[in-house]
PDB file of C-alpha atoms in Angstrom:
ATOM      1  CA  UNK A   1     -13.965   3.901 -17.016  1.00 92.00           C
ATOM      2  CA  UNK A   2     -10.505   3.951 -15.520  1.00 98.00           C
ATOM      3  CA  UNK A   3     -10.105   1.116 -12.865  1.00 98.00           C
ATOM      4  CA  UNK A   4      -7.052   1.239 -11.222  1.00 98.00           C
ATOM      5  CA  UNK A   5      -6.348  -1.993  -8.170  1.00 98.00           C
ATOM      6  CA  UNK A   6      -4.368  -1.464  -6.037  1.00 98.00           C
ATOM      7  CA  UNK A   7      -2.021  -4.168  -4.094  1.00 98.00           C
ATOM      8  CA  UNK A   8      -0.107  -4.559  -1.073  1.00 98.00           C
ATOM      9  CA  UNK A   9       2.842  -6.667  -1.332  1.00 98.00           C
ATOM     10  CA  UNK A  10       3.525  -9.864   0.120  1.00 97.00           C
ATOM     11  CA  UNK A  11       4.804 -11.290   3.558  1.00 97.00           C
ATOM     12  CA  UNK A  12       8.162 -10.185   4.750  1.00 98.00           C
ATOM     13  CA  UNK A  13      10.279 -11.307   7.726  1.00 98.00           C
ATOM     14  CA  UNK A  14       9.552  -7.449   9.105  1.00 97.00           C
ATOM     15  CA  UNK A  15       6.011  -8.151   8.961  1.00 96.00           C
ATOM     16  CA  UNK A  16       5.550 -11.352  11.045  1.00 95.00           C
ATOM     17  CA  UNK A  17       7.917  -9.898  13.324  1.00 96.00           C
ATOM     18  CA  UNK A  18       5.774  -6.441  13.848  1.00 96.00           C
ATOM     19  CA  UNK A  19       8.836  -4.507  12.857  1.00 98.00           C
ATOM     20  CA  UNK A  20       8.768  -0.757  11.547  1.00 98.00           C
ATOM     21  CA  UNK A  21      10.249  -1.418   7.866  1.00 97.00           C
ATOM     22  CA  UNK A  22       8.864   2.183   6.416  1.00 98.00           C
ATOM     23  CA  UNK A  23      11.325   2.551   3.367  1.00 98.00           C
ATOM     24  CA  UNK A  24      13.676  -0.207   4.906  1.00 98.00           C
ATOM     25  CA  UNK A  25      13.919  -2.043   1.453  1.00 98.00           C
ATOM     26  CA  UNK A  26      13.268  -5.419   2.882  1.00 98.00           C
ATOM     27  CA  UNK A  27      12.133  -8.589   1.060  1.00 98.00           C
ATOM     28  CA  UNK A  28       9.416 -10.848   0.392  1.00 98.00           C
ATOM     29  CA  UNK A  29      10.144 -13.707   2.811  1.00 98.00           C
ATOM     30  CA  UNK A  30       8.783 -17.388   1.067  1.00 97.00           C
ATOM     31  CA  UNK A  31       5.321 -16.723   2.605  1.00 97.00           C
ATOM     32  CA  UNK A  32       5.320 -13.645   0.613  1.00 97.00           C
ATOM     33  CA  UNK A  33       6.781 -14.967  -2.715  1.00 98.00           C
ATOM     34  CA  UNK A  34       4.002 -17.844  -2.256  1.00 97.00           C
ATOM     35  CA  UNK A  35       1.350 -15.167  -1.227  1.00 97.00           C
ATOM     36  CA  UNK A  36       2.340 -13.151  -4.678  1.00 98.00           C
ATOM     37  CA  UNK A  37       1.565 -16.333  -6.659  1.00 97.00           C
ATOM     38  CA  UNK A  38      -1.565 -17.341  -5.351  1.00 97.00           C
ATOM     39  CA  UNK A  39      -2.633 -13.860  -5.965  1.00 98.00           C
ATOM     40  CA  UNK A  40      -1.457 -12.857  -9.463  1.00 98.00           C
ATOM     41  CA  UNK A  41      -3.965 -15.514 -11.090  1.00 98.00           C
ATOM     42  CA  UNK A  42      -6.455 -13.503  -9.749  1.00 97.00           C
ATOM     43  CA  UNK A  43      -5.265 -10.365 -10.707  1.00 98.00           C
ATOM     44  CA  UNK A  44      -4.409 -11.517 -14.120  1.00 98.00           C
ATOM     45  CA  UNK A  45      -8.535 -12.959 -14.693  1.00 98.00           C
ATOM     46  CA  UNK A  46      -9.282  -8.637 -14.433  1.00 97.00           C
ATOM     47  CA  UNK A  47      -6.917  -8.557 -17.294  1.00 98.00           C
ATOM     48  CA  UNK A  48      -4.884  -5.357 -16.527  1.00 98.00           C
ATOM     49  CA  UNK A  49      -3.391  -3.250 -18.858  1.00 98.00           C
ATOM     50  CA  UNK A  50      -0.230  -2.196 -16.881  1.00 98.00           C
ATOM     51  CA  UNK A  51       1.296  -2.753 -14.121  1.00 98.00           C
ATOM     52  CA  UNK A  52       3.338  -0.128 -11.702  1.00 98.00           C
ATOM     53  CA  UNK A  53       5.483  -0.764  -8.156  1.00 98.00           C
ATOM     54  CA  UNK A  54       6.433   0.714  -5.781  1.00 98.00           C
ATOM     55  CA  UNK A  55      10.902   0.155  -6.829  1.00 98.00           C
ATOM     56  CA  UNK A  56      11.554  -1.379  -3.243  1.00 98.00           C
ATOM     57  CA  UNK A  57      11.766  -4.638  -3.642  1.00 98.00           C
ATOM     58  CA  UNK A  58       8.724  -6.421  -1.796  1.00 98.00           C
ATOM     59  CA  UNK A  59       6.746  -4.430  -4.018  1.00 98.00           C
ATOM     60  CA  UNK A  60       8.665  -4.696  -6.790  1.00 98.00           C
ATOM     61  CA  UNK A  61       8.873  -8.979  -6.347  1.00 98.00           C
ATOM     62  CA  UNK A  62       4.646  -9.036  -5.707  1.00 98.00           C
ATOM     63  CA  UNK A  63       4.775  -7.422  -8.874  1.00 98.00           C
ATOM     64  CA  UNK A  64       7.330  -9.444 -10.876  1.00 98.00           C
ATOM     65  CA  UNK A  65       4.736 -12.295  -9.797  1.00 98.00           C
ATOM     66  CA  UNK A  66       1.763 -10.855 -11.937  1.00 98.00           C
ATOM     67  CA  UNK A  67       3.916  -9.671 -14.922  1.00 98.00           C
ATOM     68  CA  UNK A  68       4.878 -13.639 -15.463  1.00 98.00           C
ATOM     69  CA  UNK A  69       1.784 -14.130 -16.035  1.00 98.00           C
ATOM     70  CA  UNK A  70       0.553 -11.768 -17.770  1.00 98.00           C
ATOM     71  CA  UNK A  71       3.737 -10.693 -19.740  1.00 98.00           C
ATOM     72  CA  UNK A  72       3.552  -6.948 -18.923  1.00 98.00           C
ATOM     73  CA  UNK A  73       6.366  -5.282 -17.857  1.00 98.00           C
ATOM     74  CA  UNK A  74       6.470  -3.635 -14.541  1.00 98.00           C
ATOM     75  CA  UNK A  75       6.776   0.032 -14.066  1.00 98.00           C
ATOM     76  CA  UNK A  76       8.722   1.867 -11.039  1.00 98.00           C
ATOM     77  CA  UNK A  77       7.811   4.684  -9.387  1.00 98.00           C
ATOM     78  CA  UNK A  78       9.047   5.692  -5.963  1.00 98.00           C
ATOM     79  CA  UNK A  79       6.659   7.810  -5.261  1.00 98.00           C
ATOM     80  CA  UNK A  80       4.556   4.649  -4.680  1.00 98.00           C
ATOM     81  CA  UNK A  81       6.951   3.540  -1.526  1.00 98.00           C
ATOM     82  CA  UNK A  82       5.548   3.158   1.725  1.00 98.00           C
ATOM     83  CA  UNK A  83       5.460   5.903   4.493  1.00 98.00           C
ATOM     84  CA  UNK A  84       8.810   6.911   5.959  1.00 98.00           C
ATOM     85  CA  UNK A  85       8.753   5.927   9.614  1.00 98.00           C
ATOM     86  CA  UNK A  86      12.001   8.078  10.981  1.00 98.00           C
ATOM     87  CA  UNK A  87      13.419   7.603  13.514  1.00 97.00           C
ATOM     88  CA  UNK A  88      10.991   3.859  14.004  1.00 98.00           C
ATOM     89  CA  UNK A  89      12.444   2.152  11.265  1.00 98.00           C
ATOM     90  CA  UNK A  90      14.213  -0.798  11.892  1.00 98.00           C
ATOM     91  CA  UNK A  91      12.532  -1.208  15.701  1.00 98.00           C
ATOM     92  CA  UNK A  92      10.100  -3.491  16.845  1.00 98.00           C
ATOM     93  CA  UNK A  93       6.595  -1.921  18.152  1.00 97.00           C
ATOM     94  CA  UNK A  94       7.345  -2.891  21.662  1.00 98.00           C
ATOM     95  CA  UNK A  95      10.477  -1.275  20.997  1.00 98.00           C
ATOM     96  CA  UNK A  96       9.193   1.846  19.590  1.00 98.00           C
ATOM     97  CA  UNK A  97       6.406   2.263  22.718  1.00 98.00           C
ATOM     98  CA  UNK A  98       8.858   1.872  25.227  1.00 98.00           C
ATOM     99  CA  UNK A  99      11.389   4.777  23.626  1.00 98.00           C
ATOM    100  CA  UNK A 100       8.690   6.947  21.959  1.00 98.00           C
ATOM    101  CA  UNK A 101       5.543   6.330  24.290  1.00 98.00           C
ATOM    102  CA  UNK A 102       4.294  10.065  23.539  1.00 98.00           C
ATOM    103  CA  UNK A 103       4.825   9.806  20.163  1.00 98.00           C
ATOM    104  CA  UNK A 104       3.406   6.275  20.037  1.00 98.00           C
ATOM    105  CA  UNK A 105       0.350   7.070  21.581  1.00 98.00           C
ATOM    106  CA  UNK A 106      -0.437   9.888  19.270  1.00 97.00           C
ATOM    107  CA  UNK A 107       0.312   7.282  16.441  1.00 97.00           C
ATOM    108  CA  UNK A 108      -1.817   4.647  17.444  1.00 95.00           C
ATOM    109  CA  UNK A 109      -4.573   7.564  18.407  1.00 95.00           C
ATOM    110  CA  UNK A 110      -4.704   8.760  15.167  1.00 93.00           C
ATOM    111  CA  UNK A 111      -2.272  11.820  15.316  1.00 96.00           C
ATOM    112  CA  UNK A 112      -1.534  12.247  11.478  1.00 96.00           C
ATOM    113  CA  UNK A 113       1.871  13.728  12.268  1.00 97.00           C
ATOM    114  CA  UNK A 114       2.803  12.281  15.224  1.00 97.00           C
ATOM    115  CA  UNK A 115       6.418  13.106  15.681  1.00 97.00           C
ATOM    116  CA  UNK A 116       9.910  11.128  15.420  1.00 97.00           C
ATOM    117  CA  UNK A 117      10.612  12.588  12.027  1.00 98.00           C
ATOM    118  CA  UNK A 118       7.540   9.960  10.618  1.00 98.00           C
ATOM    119  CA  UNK A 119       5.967  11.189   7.359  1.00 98.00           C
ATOM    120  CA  UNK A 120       2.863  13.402   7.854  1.00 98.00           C
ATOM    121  CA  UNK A 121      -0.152  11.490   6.260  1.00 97.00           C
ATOM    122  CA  UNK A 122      -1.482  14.505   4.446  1.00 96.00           C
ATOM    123  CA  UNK A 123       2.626  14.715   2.600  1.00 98.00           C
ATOM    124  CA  UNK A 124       1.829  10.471   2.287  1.00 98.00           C
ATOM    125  CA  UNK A 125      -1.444  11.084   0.980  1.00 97.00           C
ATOM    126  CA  UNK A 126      -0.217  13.736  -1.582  1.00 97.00           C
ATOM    127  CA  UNK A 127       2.741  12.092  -2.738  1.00 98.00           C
ATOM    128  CA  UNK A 128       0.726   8.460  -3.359  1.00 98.00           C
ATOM    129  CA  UNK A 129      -2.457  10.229  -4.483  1.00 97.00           C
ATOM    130  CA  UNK A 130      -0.492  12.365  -7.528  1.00 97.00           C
ATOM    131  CA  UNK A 131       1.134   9.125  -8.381  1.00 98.00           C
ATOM    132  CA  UNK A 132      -1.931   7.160  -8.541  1.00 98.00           C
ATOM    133  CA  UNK A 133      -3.667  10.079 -10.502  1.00 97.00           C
ATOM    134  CA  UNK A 134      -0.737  10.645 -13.352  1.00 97.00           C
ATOM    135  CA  UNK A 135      -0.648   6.627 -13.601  1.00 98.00           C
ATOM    136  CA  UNK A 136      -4.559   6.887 -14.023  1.00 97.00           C
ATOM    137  CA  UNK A 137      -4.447   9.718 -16.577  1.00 96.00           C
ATOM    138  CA  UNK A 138      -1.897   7.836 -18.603  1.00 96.00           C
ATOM    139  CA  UNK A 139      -3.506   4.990 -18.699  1.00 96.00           C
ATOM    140  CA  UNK A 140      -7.333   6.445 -19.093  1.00 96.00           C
ATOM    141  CA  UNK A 141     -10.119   3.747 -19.977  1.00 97.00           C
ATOM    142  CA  UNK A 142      -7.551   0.858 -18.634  1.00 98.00           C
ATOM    143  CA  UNK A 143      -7.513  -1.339 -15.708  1.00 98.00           C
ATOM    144  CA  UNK A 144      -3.941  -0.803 -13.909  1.00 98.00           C
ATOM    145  CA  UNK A 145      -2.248  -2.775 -11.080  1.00 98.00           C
ATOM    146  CA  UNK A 146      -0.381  -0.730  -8.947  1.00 98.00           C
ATOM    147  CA  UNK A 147       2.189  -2.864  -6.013  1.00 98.00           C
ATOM    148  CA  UNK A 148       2.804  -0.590  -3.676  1.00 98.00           C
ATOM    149  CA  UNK A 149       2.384  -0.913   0.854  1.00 98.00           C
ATOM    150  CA  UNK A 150      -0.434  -1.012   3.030  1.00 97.00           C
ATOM    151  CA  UNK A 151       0.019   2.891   4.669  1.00 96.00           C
ATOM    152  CA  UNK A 152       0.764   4.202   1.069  1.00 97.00           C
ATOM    153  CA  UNK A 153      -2.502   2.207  -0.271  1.00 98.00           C
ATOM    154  CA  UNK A 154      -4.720   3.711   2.301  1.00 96.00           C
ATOM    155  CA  UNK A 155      -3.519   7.667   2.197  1.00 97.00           C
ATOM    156  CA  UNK A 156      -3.438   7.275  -1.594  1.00 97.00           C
ATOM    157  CA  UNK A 157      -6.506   5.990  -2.096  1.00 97.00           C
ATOM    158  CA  UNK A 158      -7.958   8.340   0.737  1.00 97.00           C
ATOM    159  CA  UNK A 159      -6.863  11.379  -1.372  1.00 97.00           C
ATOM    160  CA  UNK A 160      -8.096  10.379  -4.589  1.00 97.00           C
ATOM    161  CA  UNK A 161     -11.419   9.386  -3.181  1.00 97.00           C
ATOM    162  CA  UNK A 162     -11.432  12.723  -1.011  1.00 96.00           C
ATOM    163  CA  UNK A 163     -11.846  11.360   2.314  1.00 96.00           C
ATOM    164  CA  UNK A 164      -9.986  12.490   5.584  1.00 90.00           C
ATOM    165  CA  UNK A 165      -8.102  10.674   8.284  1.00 88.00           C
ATOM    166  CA  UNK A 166     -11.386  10.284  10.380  1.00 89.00           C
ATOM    167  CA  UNK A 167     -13.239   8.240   7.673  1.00 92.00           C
ATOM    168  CA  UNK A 168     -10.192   6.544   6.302  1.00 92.00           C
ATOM    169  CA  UNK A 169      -9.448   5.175  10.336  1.00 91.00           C
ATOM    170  CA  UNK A 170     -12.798   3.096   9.925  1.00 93.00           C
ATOM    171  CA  UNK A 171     -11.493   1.302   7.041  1.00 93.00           C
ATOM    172  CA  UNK A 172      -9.520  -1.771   7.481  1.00 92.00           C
ATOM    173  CA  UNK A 173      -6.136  -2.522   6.513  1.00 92.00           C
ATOM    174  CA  UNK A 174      -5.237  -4.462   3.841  1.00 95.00           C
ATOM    175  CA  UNK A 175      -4.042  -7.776   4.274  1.00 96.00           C
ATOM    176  CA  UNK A 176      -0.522  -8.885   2.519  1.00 97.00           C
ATOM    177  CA  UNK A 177      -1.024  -9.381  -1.438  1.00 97.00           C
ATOM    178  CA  UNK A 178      -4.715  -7.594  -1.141  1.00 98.00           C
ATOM    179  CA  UNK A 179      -6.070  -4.557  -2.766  1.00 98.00           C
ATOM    180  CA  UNK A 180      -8.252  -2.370  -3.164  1.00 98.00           C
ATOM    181  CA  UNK A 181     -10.290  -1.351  -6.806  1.00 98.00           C
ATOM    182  CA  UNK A 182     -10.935   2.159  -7.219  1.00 98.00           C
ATOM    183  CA  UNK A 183     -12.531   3.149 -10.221  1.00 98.00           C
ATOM    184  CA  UNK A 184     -13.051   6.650 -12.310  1.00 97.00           C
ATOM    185  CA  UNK A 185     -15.690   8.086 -14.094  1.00 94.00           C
ATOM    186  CA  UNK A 186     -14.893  11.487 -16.518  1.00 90.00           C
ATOM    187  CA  UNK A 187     -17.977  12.947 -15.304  1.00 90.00           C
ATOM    188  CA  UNK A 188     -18.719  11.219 -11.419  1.00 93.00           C
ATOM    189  CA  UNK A 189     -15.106  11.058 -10.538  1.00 96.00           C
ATOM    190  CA  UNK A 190     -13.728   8.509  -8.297  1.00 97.00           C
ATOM    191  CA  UNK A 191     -15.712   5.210  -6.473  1.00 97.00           C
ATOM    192  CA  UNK A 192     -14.196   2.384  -3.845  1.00 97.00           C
ATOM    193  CA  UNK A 193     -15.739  -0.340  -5.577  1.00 97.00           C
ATOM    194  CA  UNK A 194     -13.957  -3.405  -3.274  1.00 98.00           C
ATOM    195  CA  UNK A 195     -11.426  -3.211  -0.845  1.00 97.00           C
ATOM    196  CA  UNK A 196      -9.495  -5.982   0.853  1.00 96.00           C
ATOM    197  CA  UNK A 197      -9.789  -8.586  -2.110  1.00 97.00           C
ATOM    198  CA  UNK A 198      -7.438 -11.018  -2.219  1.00 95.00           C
ATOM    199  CA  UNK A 199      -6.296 -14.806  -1.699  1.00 89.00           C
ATOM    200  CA  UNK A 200      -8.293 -16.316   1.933  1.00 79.00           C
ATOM    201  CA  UNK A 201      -5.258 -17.356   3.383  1.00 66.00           C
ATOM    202  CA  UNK A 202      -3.506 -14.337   3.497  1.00 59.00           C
ATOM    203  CA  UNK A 203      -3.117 -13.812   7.491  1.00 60.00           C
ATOM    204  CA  UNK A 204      -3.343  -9.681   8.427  1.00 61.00           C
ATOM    205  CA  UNK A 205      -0.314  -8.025   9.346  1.00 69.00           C
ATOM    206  CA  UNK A 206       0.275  -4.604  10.501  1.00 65.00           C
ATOM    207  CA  UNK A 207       0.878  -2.291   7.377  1.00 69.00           C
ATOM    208  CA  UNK A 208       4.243  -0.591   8.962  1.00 74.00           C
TER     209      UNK A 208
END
């Protein structure tokens, strides 16, 4: 059984203001670095085999937390970064409904390509999903930690686990320094077995 978990990254200034960072490469802010250390003990209990981030840096720094304690180097990939937001990144979401309310809307409604040069989920979904599956097939039988951002978690995990954007809207998003534990059977394939786990102090933030 292959379990792979898979973590958002900690608190950032960008977060608690409800700014667009997409693949802004902002940092952890110190509720972040503090939210990384409360959760790598955790982490560390499954006793993973690997760990892989996401290289911009808020992913990469969660990580960094989790690989002094375990003594496992960390792995980049920047496949795992978050969803590019286009022409929103950098803005504030009051910012971006009042000069992209069409676009907006269909954002916030679901629209899985909703204009303003942001990523398309299905290309998000592809590009975290074939990460997540070569990390997986490299590491078969293990338990791997992957850092990488809320959006990217959900579509990645969405396309591994087959699901489309209707049943993947009804899921929750994950909290800063949370994840989610998918696991994978040769013959049954992949299972959600927890989602959301993480330290209970860990306020929710919107995963932009």
């Amino acid at each position: 059984m292959t379990r792979l978990l898979i973590w958002r990254h900690g608190n950032t200034d960008w977060n608690a203001a409800s700014r667009v960072q997409g693949q802004t490469d902002i940092p952890l802010n110190d509720l972040g670095r503090e939210q990384a250390r409360e959760a790598a003990p955790l982490l560390a209990a499954l006793r993973p085999d690997a760990i892989v981030a996401s290289d911009l840096s808020r992913a990469a720094d969660t990580a960094a937390a989790l690989a002094a304690l375990t003594g496992l180097p960390v792995r980049s990939d920047a496949r795992l970064r978050e969803r590019h937001f286009g022409n929103w990144q950098g803005l504030l979401l009051t910012e971006v409904a009042a000069q992209f309310p069409d676009e907006y809307a269909r954002w916030r409604a679901g629209d899985p390509a909703p204009g303003a040069d942001v990523e398309p989920l299905d290309e998000l979904g592809k590009r975290i999903g074939t990460a997540l599956h070569e990390i997986a097939d490299e590491m078969a039988g293990g338990t791997i930690v992957v850092a990488t951002h809320g959006g990217a978690a959900r579509q990645g995990c969405g396309h591994l686990l087959g699901w489309d954007h209707a049943v993947l809207r009804t899921v929750g998003p994950l909290r800063n320094c949370h994840w989610t534990e998918l696991r994978h059977h040769p013959e049954q394939g992949w299972h959600l077995r927890a989602h959301n786990v993480g330290p209970i102090t860990t306020p929710p933030t919107e995963p932009v």
